[in-house]
Amino acid sequence: MTVAGPTFALVVAANRLPVKRVVDADGTTCWQRSPGGLVSALESVMRGRDAAWVGWAGEPGPAPEPFVQDGVHLHPVGLSPSEVQEYYEGFSNQTLWPIYHDVTVLASFHRNWWNTYRAVNHRFAQAIAEVAAAGATVWVHDYQLQLVPSMVRTIRPDVRIGWFDHIPFPPVELFGRLPWRRALVEGLLGADFLGFQRAGDAENFLRACRRLLGMATKADTVTFTPPGGNASLRRTVRVGAIPISVDFRGLEALSRTPEVLARAAEIRASLGDPKVLMLGVDRLDYTKGIRHRLKAYEELLQDKTMAPPEVTLMQVSTPSRERVAAYRQLREEVEGTVGRINGEYSTLGSAAVYYLYHFYPRAEMAAMFLATDVMLVTPLRDGMNLVAKEYVACRHDLGGALVLSEFAGAWHELHQAFICNPHDIEGVKRTIMRAITVSEDERRSRMKALRKRVEDYDVQRWAFRYLEALAKAPLRPGTPGSGSGGQSGTRPVAT
Ligand code: GDG
């Protein structure tokens, strides 16, 4: 293979580049940092490294020329309109996303979507192979690119390959429904290390290897011979839970700025200085439990347990996947419910729900977090949920309370939150009331403990732990004799 352009020691690949193109009033275009959990997480990790990011620029059509933004080489992959529809909106978001989130809505299976998913994954693999330096580290992200690890390994056996799953990995009973389950598992097993948000996700993956493909697993490793390969190609892949986090110091510093502090006070004042301000911030996605949250709130208003202007709810819903029918339907339902609640319970000058279907700058988000008494994070299923950690990182005043679903990955670290099962509406109501009425001492000591966890384990630590695990795989970091060399002679560690 000829390598034409520059190459890099670290190559990150994700469906989307961390930027989007914006057109100014005078017609000039520029690239702006774009929203999303992955972008928030990786931004601080890539700055200052010899690194490239491979991804789709977000618009159908030929790939723009590679360019450099904030010191990172960005290498766009082009997708045609039909590929956007079949690979992204179709297979990724209407087949995999529902299956990986406990079939919160039904999944659709189409063979042409799968064929396009495979073709696009192959294009990503080729782009990665072009920009990876000899012996580079390649870090592939998320469910849209599950075939990329084995495709890269075929083209570039010299590189070290990791994959990180930002969303849950489903139980074998759900994963097994996919007609392409074998190809997906084999695609992932091209990696040296597979990282998941929760131990349960890693276990689900190992179970899929064993139960669906008859592979041998031992502790946190799976050993197998690649399809069509002979015994000499036998490989061992390690899996592990390395939960993602947030830029604690950056968020804390932002939320201490005089501008953000002043804006937080201004937000409260503009809402009529309620006694209790509650907040939800989510991509408008059916996995986030927005309907369940609104139902619990509506019942609390109905019961007369609370009423505006003393209490109000601000719901920020960031536009997401608007071309997928389930998302359009969700928007209609949420907006219908908000309209009904406001019609019934708002009074002149004080709304029961402030519903905001917008994307806000980071500083505005920090001000909203600071202004809030009770943060509602109630997903039905969520890989992690960065909003929960961001809220905690911004509360340097030890104010506020976090209501958190036990189905968010974040629950596994943030036990001092007010925990609820979003399906249990009575339970959600009780948890909200507890978060509102708990003593100040208890609320502050809970927030202190939450902040300690996120401060000790921030996004930089996450990236360090991930890259260390990738360098040592299939051995564990810290195992005597573990190195970052190839596979020969390495053995899985027993735990
Ligand atoms: C996936 C997994 C996992 C939202 N609205 C605005 C805004 N945001 C930011 C939040 C947060 C991010 O977007 C959303 O991250 P989440 O983690 O909540 O959710 P997903 O987008 O579903 O992310 C998830 C994540 O990947 C990372 O692994 O945690 O489980 O589903 O950072 O703050 N940011 C700004 N304005 C907004 O209006 N600036």
Coordinates of C-alpha atoms and ligand atoms in Angstrom, one line a residue:
M1 CA 0.0 0.0 0.0
T2 CA 1.3 3.5 -0.8
V3 CA 1.0 6.0 2.0
A4 CA 0.6 9.4 0.3
G5 CA -0.2 11.9 3.1
P6 CA 1.1 12.5 6.6
T7 CA 0.8 9.7 9.1
F8 CA 0.1 9.7 12.9
A9 CA 1.0 7.7 16.0
L10 CA -2.5 7.9 17.3
V11 CA -5.6 7.6 15.1
V12 CA -9.0 8.0 16.5
A13 CA -11.9 6.9 14.3
A14 CA -15.6 7.7 15.1
N15 CA -18.7 8.0 13.0
R16 CA -18.5 11.8 13.2
L17 CA -15.6 14.2 13.1
P18 CA -15.5 16.5 16.1
V19 CA -16.6 19.5 14.0
K20 CA -19.4 20.6 11.8
R21 CA -19.4 23.0 8.9
V22 CA -21.2 26.3 9.5
V23 CA -22.0 28.9 6.8
D24 CA -21.7 32.6 7.9
A25 CA -24.0 35.4 6.8
D26 CA -21.5 36.4 4.1
G27 CA -21.4 32.9 2.6
T28 CA -18.0 31.9 4.0
T29 CA -17.8 28.5 5.6
C30 CA -15.9 27.4 8.7
W31 CA -15.7 24.4 11.0
Q32 CA -17.1 24.6 14.5
R33 CA -16.8 22.1 17.4
S34 CA -20.0 19.9 17.4
P35 CA -22.1 18.5 20.2
G36 CA -22.2 15.0 21.6
G37 CA -20.9 12.8 24.3
L38 CA -17.9 11.5 22.4
V39 CA -16.7 14.9 21.3
S40 CA -17.0 16.3 24.8
A41 CA -14.9 13.4 26.1
L42 CA -12.1 13.2 23.5
E43 CA -11.5 16.8 22.9
S44 CA -9.2 17.2 25.9
V45 CA -7.5 13.8 25.1
M46 CA -6.3 14.6 21.6
R47 CA -5.1 18.1 22.1
G48 CA -1.3 18.2 22.0
R49 CA -0.7 14.7 20.7
D50 CA 0.5 13.5 17.3
A51 CA -3.0 12.5 16.4
A52 CA -5.5 12.3 13.6
W53 CA -9.3 11.8 13.7
V54 CA -11.0 9.9 11.0
G55 CA -14.8 10.5 10.6
W56 CA -17.7 11.7 8.6
A57 CA -18.1 15.4 8.3
G58 CA -21.8 15.3 8.8
E59 CA -23.1 16.2 5.3
P60 CA -23.8 13.8 2.5
G61 CA -21.5 14.0 -0.5
P62 CA -17.8 13.6 -1.3
A63 CA -15.3 13.9 1.5
P64 CA -13.8 17.4 2.1
E65 CA -10.0 17.6 1.9
P66 CA -8.2 16.7 5.2
F67 CA -7.6 19.7 7.4
V68 CA -6.2 20.7 10.8
Q69 CA -8.3 22.2 13.5
D70 CA -7.2 23.0 17.1
G71 CA -4.0 21.1 16.4
V72 CA -5.7 17.8 15.4
H73 CA -5.5 16.4 11.8
L74 CA -9.0 15.8 10.6
H75 CA -9.5 13.2 7.9
P76 CA -13.0 13.2 6.5
V77 CA -14.7 10.1 5.1
G78 CA -17.4 10.8 2.5
L79 CA -20.9 9.2 2.6
S80 CA -23.4 9.4 -0.2
P81 CA -27.1 10.3 0.6
S82 CA -28.1 6.7 0.4
E83 CA -25.2 5.6 2.6
V84 CA -26.3 8.2 5.3
Q85 CA -29.8 6.7 5.1
E86 CA -28.8 3.0 5.2
Y87 CA -25.6 2.9 7.2
Y88 CA -26.3 5.7 9.7
E89 CA -30.0 6.3 10.0
G90 CA -30.9 2.7 9.1
F91 CA -28.5 0.1 10.4
S92 CA -26.8 2.1 13.1
N93 CA -29.8 4.0 14.5
Q94 CA -32.8 1.7 13.7
T95 CA -31.2 -1.7 14.0
L96 CA -28.3 -1.6 16.4
W97 CA -29.4 1.4 18.7
P98 CA -32.7 -0.2 19.7
I99 CA -31.2 -3.7 20.2
Y100 CA -28.3 -2.3 22.2
H101 CA -30.8 -0.3 24.4
D102 CA -33.0 -3.2 25.5
V103 CA -35.4 -2.7 22.5
T104 CA -36.9 0.5 24.0
V105 CA -38.4 0.8 20.5
L106 CA -38.6 -2.1 18.0
A107 CA -35.6 -2.7 15.8
S108 CA -35.8 -2.9 12.0
F109 CA -33.7 -5.5 10.1
H110 CA -32.9 -4.8 6.4
R111 CA -30.3 -6.7 4.4
N112 CA -29.5 -3.7 2.2
W113 CA -28.8 -1.6 5.4
W114 CA -26.3 -4.3 6.5
N115 CA -24.6 -4.4 3.1
T116 CA -24.1 -0.6 3.3
Y117 CA -22.9 -0.7 6.9
R118 CA -20.3 -3.2 5.8
A119 CA -19.2 -1.1 2.8
V120 CA -19.0 2.1 4.9
N121 CA -17.0 0.3 7.6
H122 CA -14.6 -0.8 4.9
R123 CA -14.1 2.8 3.8
F124 CA -13.4 3.9 7.3
A125 CA -10.8 1.0 7.6
Q126 CA -9.1 2.2 4.5
A127 CA -9.0 5.8 5.6
I128 CA -7.5 4.7 9.0
A129 CA -4.9 2.6 7.2
E130 CA -3.8 5.6 5.1
V131 CA -3.2 7.9 8.1
A132 CA -1.8 5.4 10.6
A133 CA 2.0 5.5 11.1
A134 CA 3.9 2.2 11.3
G135 CA 3.0 0.6 14.6
A136 CA 0.4 3.3 15.4
T137 CA -2.3 3.0 18.0
V138 CA -5.8 3.0 16.4
W139 CA -8.7 3.8 18.7
V140 CA -12.1 3.0 17.1
H141 CA -15.3 4.3 18.7
D142 CA -18.8 3.0 19.0
Y143 CA -21.5 0.9 17.5
Q144 CA -21.4 2.4 14.0
L145 CA -17.9 0.9 13.4
Q146 CA -17.9 -2.6 14.8
L147 CA -16.4 -4.2 11.7
V148 CA -13.6 -1.7 11.4
P149 CA -11.2 -3.5 13.9
S150 CA -10.9 -6.7 11.8
M151 CA -10.9 -4.8 8.5
V152 CA -8.0 -2.6 9.7
R153 CA -6.1 -5.7 11.0
T154 CA -6.3 -7.2 7.5
I155 CA -4.9 -4.1 5.8
R156 CA -2.5 -3.1 8.5
P157 CA -1.4 -6.0 10.8
D158 CA 1.4 -3.8 12.2
V159 CA -1.0 -1.5 14.2
R160 CA -2.5 -1.9 17.7
I161 CA -6.2 -1.7 17.6
G162 CA -8.7 -0.8 20.3
W163 CA -12.5 -0.3 20.2
F164 CA -14.6 1.5 22.8
D165 CA -18.3 0.9 23.2
H166 CA -20.1 4.1 24.3
I167 CA -23.5 2.5 24.5
P168 CA -24.5 -0.7 26.4
F169 CA -23.6 -4.1 25.0
P170 CA -26.9 -6.1 25.0
P171 CA -27.6 -9.4 26.7
V172 CA -27.1 -12.4 24.4
E173 CA -30.9 -12.9 24.1
L174 CA -31.2 -9.5 22.4
F175 CA -27.9 -9.5 20.5
G176 CA -28.7 -13.0 19.2
R177 CA -31.6 -11.6 17.3
L178 CA -29.3 -9.9 14.8
P179 CA -28.9 -12.0 11.7
W180 CA -25.4 -10.5 11.4
R181 CA -24.3 -11.3 15.0
R182 CA -21.4 -13.6 14.0
A183 CA -20.0 -11.0 11.6
L184 CA -20.3 -8.2 14.2
V185 CA -18.5 -10.3 16.9
E186 CA -15.7 -11.3 14.4
G187 CA -15.4 -7.7 13.3
L188 CA -14.8 -6.6 16.9
L189 CA -12.3 -9.4 17.6
G190 CA -9.9 -7.8 15.1
A191 CA -9.0 -5.5 18.0
D192 CA -6.4 -6.1 20.7
F193 CA -8.6 -4.6 23.4
L194 CA -12.4 -4.0 23.6
G195 CA -13.5 -1.4 26.2
F196 CA -17.0 -1.1 27.6
Q197 CA -18.7 1.2 30.0
R198 CA -19.8 -1.4 32.6
A199 CA -18.5 -4.8 33.6
G200 CA -21.9 -6.1 32.7
D201 CA -21.4 -5.0 29.1
A202 CA -18.1 -6.8 28.9
E203 CA -19.7 -9.9 30.3
N204 CA -22.5 -9.7 27.7
F205 CA -19.9 -9.6 25.0
L206 CA -18.0 -12.6 26.3
R207 CA -21.2 -14.5 26.6
A208 CA -22.1 -13.7 23.0
C209 CA -18.6 -15.1 22.0
R210 CA -19.2 -18.3 23.9
R211 CA -22.9 -18.9 23.4
L212 CA -23.4 -17.7 19.9
L213 CA -20.1 -18.5 18.3
G214 CA -18.8 -21.3 20.5
M215 CA -15.5 -19.5 21.3
A216 CA -13.3 -20.2 24.3
T217 CA -13.3 -17.5 26.9
K218 CA -11.2 -17.4 30.0
A219 CA -11.6 -14.7 32.7
D220 CA -11.6 -11.4 30.7
T221 CA -10.2 -12.8 27.4
V222 CA -11.5 -14.6 24.3
T223 CA -9.2 -16.8 22.2
F224 CA -10.2 -17.7 18.7
T225 CA -8.9 -18.3 15.2
P226 CA -10.0 -15.7 12.6
P227 CA -12.4 -17.0 9.9
G228 CA -10.6 -18.8 7.1
G229 CA -7.4 -18.6 9.1
N230 CA -5.1 -21.4 10.2
A231 CA -4.1 -22.2 13.8
S232 CA -1.0 -20.0 13.6
L233 CA -3.3 -16.9 13.4
R234 CA -5.0 -17.8 16.7
R235 CA -5.4 -14.6 18.7
T236 CA -6.4 -13.6 22.2
V237 CA -8.4 -10.4 22.8
R238 CA -9.0 -8.8 26.1
V239 CA -12.2 -7.1 27.2
G240 CA -12.7 -4.8 30.1
A241 CA -14.8 -2.0 31.7
I242 CA -13.3 1.4 31.5
P243 CA -16.2 3.8 32.1
I244 CA -15.9 7.2 30.4
S245 CA -15.8 10.5 32.3
V246 CA -15.8 14.2 31.9
D247 CA -13.3 17.1 32.0
F248 CA -13.8 17.8 35.7
R249 CA -11.2 20.6 36.0
G250 CA -12.3 22.3 32.8
L251 CA -16.0 22.3 33.8
E252 CA -15.3 23.3 37.3
A253 CA -13.1 26.3 36.1
L254 CA -15.8 27.3 33.7
S255 CA -18.5 27.2 36.3
R256 CA -16.4 29.4 38.6
T257 CA -16.1 32.2 36.1
P258 CA -17.9 35.4 37.1
E259 CA -19.8 35.3 33.8
V260 CA -21.2 31.9 34.5
L261 CA -22.0 32.7 38.1
A262 CA -23.8 35.8 37.1
R263 CA -25.7 34.0 34.3
A264 CA -26.9 31.3 36.8
A265 CA -28.4 34.0 39.0
E266 CA -29.9 35.7 36.0
I267 CA -31.5 32.4 34.8
R268 CA -33.2 31.9 38.2
A269 CA -34.4 35.4 38.3
S270 CA -35.8 35.2 34.8
L271 CA -37.8 32.1 35.9
G272 CA -39.3 34.1 38.8
D273 CA -36.9 32.9 41.4
P274 CA -38.7 29.6 42.1
K275 CA -38.0 27.8 45.4
V276 CA -37.1 24.6 43.4
L277 CA -35.8 24.6 39.9
M278 CA -35.5 21.2 38.3
L279 CA -33.6 20.5 35.1
G280 CA -33.4 17.8 32.4
V281 CA -30.8 18.0 29.6
D282 CA -30.9 15.3 27.0
R283 CA -30.5 14.6 23.3
L284 CA -34.2 14.1 22.4
D285 CA -33.9 10.3 22.4
Y286 CA -36.4 7.6 23.5
T287 CA -33.7 6.0 25.7
K288 CA -33.4 9.1 27.9
G289 CA -36.7 8.6 29.8
I290 CA -38.0 12.1 29.1
R291 CA -41.6 10.9 28.9
H292 CA -41.3 9.0 32.2
R293 CA -39.8 12.1 33.9
L294 CA -42.6 14.3 32.6
K295 CA -45.2 11.8 33.7
A296 CA -43.8 11.8 37.3
Y297 CA -43.7 15.6 37.3
E298 CA -47.3 15.9 35.9
E299 CA -48.6 13.6 38.7
L300 CA -46.8 15.6 41.3
L301 CA -48.6 18.7 40.0
Q302 CA -51.8 16.7 39.8
D303 CA -51.5 15.5 43.4
K304 CA -50.8 19.1 44.4
T305 CA -47.6 17.9 46.0
M306 CA -46.0 20.9 44.2
A307 CA -47.1 23.8 42.0
P308 CA -45.6 26.7 40.1
P309 CA -44.3 29.3 40.8
E310 CA -42.6 27.6 43.8
V311 CA -41.5 24.8 41.5
T312 CA -40.6 24.7 37.9
L313 CA -39.0 22.3 35.4
M314 CA -36.6 23.4 32.7
Q315 CA -36.3 20.7 30.0
V316 CA -33.5 21.1 27.4
S317 CA -34.0 18.7 24.5
T318 CA -31.2 18.8 22.0
P319 CA -32.3 18.0 18.4
S320 CA -31.2 14.5 17.4
R321 CA -31.7 12.1 14.5
E322 CA -34.6 14.1 13.2
R323 CA -35.0 12.1 10.0
V324 CA -35.7 8.9 11.9
A325 CA -39.5 8.3 12.4
A326 CA -39.2 7.1 16.1
Y327 CA -37.5 10.4 17.0
R328 CA -40.0 12.5 15.2
Q329 CA -42.8 10.7 17.0
L330 CA -41.0 11.1 20.3
R331 CA -40.7 14.8 19.7
E332 CA -44.5 15.0 19.0
E333 CA -45.3 13.1 22.2
V334 CA -42.9 15.1 24.4
E335 CA -44.1 18.4 23.0
G336 CA -47.7 17.3 23.3
T337 CA -47.2 16.4 27.0
V338 CA -45.4 19.6 27.7
G339 CA -48.3 21.6 26.1
R340 CA -50.8 19.6 28.2
I341 CA -48.9 20.2 31.5
N342 CA -48.4 23.9 30.8
G343 CA -52.1 24.3 29.7
E344 CA -53.2 22.7 33.0
Y345 CA -50.7 23.9 35.6
S346 CA -49.0 27.1 34.4
T347 CA -50.2 30.5 35.6
L348 CA -49.6 33.9 34.0
G349 CA -46.0 34.6 34.3
S350 CA -44.9 31.2 35.7
A351 CA -44.7 28.1 33.5
A352 CA -44.8 24.6 34.9
V353 CA -42.3 23.5 32.2
Y354 CA -39.8 25.6 30.2
Y355 CA -39.2 23.4 27.2
L356 CA -36.2 24.3 25.1
Y357 CA -35.5 22.5 21.8
H358 CA -32.1 24.0 21.2
F359 CA -28.4 23.4 21.5
Y360 CA -26.7 25.8 23.9
P361 CA -23.0 26.9 24.3
R362 CA -21.1 25.1 27.0
A363 CA -21.0 28.2 29.3
E364 CA -24.8 28.5 29.2
M365 CA -25.1 24.8 30.1
A366 CA -22.8 25.3 33.1
A367 CA -24.9 28.3 34.2
M368 CA -28.1 26.1 33.9
F369 CA -26.4 23.4 36.0
L370 CA -25.4 26.0 38.6
A371 CA -28.9 27.5 38.7
T372 CA -30.6 24.1 39.3
D373 CA -31.7 22.6 42.6
V374 CA -32.6 19.1 41.3
M375 CA -31.1 17.6 38.2
L376 CA -33.2 14.8 36.6
V377 CA -31.2 12.1 34.7
T378 CA -33.8 9.3 34.2
P379 CA -32.7 7.2 31.2
L380 CA -34.3 3.8 30.6
R381 CA -30.9 2.6 29.4
D382 CA -27.8 4.7 28.9
G383 CA -24.2 3.6 28.3
M384 CA -22.9 6.2 30.8
N385 CA -24.7 9.6 30.7
L386 CA -22.2 12.4 30.7
V387 CA -24.8 15.0 31.8
A388 CA -24.9 13.4 35.3
K389 CA -21.1 13.8 35.7
E390 CA -21.1 17.2 34.1
Y391 CA -23.7 18.4 36.6
V392 CA -21.6 17.2 39.5
A393 CA -18.4 18.7 38.1
C394 CA -20.1 22.2 37.9
R395 CA -21.4 22.1 41.5
H396 CA -18.3 23.5 43.2
D397 CA -20.8 25.2 45.6
L398 CA -21.9 21.7 46.8
G399 CA -25.4 22.9 45.9
G400 CA -28.0 20.9 44.0
A401 CA -29.1 17.2 44.0
L402 CA -28.8 14.6 41.3
V403 CA -31.7 12.2 40.7
L404 CA -30.2 9.4 38.7
S405 CA -31.7 6.3 37.0
E406 CA -30.2 2.9 38.0
F407 CA -30.1 2.1 34.2
A408 CA -27.5 4.8 33.4
G409 CA -23.9 3.5 33.4
A410 CA -23.2 6.5 35.7
W411 CA -25.1 4.8 38.5
H412 CA -22.3 2.3 38.9
E413 CA -20.0 5.1 40.1
L414 CA -22.4 7.7 41.5
H415 CA -24.1 5.8 44.3
Q416 CA -24.6 8.9 46.4
A417 CA -27.1 10.3 43.9
F418 CA -30.8 10.0 44.6
I419 CA -31.4 6.7 42.7
C420 CA -34.6 5.8 40.9
N421 CA -36.1 3.2 38.6
P422 CA -37.6 5.4 35.8
H423 CA -40.3 2.8 35.0
D424 CA -41.6 3.1 38.6
I425 CA -43.4 6.4 38.4
E426 CA -44.4 6.3 42.1
G427 CA -40.7 5.7 42.9
V428 CA -39.5 8.6 40.7
K429 CA -42.0 10.9 42.4
R430 CA -40.8 9.8 45.9
T431 CA -37.1 10.2 44.8
I432 CA -37.8 13.7 43.5
M433 CA -39.5 14.7 46.7
R434 CA -36.7 13.2 48.7
A435 CA -34.1 15.2 46.7
I436 CA -36.1 18.3 47.3
T437 CA -36.7 17.8 51.0
V438 CA -33.5 16.2 52.3
S439 CA -31.5 18.1 54.9
E440 CA -29.0 20.5 53.6
D441 CA -26.2 18.6 55.4
E442 CA -27.1 15.4 53.7
R443 CA -27.5 17.0 50.3
R444 CA -24.1 18.7 50.6
S445 CA -22.3 15.6 51.8
R446 CA -23.8 13.5 48.9
M447 CA -22.6 16.2 46.4
K448 CA -19.2 16.2 48.0
A449 CA -18.8 12.4 47.6
L450 CA -20.1 12.6 44.0
R451 CA -17.6 15.3 43.1
K452 CA -14.8 13.4 44.6
R453 CA -15.5 10.4 42.4
V454 CA -15.7 12.4 39.2
E455 CA -12.6 14.5 40.2
D456 CA -10.5 11.4 40.9
Y457 CA -11.7 9.6 37.8
D458 CA -12.0 12.3 35.0
V459 CA -11.8 12.0 31.3
Q460 CA -8.0 12.3 31.2
R461 CA -7.8 9.3 33.5
W462 CA -10.3 7.4 31.4
A463 CA -8.2 8.0 28.3
F464 CA -5.0 7.1 30.1
R465 CA -6.5 3.9 31.5
Y466 CA -7.9 3.0 28.1
L467 CA -4.7 3.5 26.2
E468 CA -2.7 1.7 28.8
A469 CA -5.0 -1.3 28.7
L470 CA -4.7 -1.2 24.9
A471 CA -0.9 -1.1 25.0
K472 CA -0.7 -4.1 27.3
A473 CA -3.5 -6.3 25.8
P474 CA -4.1 -9.1 26.0
L475 CA -2.4 -8.9 29.4
R476 CA -3.6 -6.5 32.0
P477 CA -1.7 -3.4 32.9
G478 CA 0.6 -4.1 35.8
T479 CA 0.9 -7.8 34.9
P480 CA 4.6 -8.7 35.2
G481 CA 6.2 -9.1 31.8
S482 CA 3.4 -7.4 30.0
G483 CA 4.5 -5.3 27.1
S484 CA 3.0 -3.5 24.1
G485 CA 4.4 -6.0 21.6
G486 CA 2.5 -8.5 19.4
Q487 CA 0.5 -11.5 20.2
S488 CA 3.0 -14.3 20.0
G489 CA 3.7 -16.0 23.2
T490 CA 1.1 -14.0 25.2
R491 CA -1.4 -15.8 27.3
P492 CA -4.6 -14.7 29.0
V493 CA -4.3 -13.9 32.6
A494 CA -6.3 -15.9 35.1
T495 CA -8.3 -13.8 37.7
Ligands
GDG1 C1 -23.4 8.5 24.1 C2 -24.0 7.4 25.0 C3 -22.4 8.1 26.8 C4 -26.4 18.1 25.3 N1 -27.2 19.1 25.0 C5 -26.3 20.2 24.9 C6 -25.0 19.7 25.2 N2 -25.1 18.4 25.4 C7 -24.0 17.5 25.7 C8 -24.0 17.1 27.1 C9 -23.1 15.8 27.1 C10 -23.5 15.3 25.7 O1 -24.0 16.3 24.9 C11 -24.5 14.1 25.8 O2 -23.8 13.0 26.3 P1 -24.6 11.8 27.0 O3 -23.6 11.0 27.7 O4 -25.7 12.4 27.9 O5 -25.4 11.1 25.9 P2 -25.2 10.6 24.3 O6 -25.2 11.7 23.4 O7 -26.3 9.6 24.1 O8 -23.8 9.8 24.3 C12 -23.9 7.9 26.5 C13 -21.8 9.0 25.8 O9 -22.0 8.5 24.5 C14 -20.2 9.0 26.0 O10 -19.7 7.8 26.1 O11 -22.3 8.7 28.1 O12 -24.4 6.9 27.3 O13 -25.4 7.3 24.7 O14 -21.8 16.1 27.1 O15 -23.5 18.1 27.9 N3 -23.9 20.4 25.1 C15 -24.0 21.8 24.9 N4 -25.2 22.3 24.6 C16 -26.4 21.6 24.6 O16 -27.5 22.1 24.4 N5 -22.9 22.5 24.9

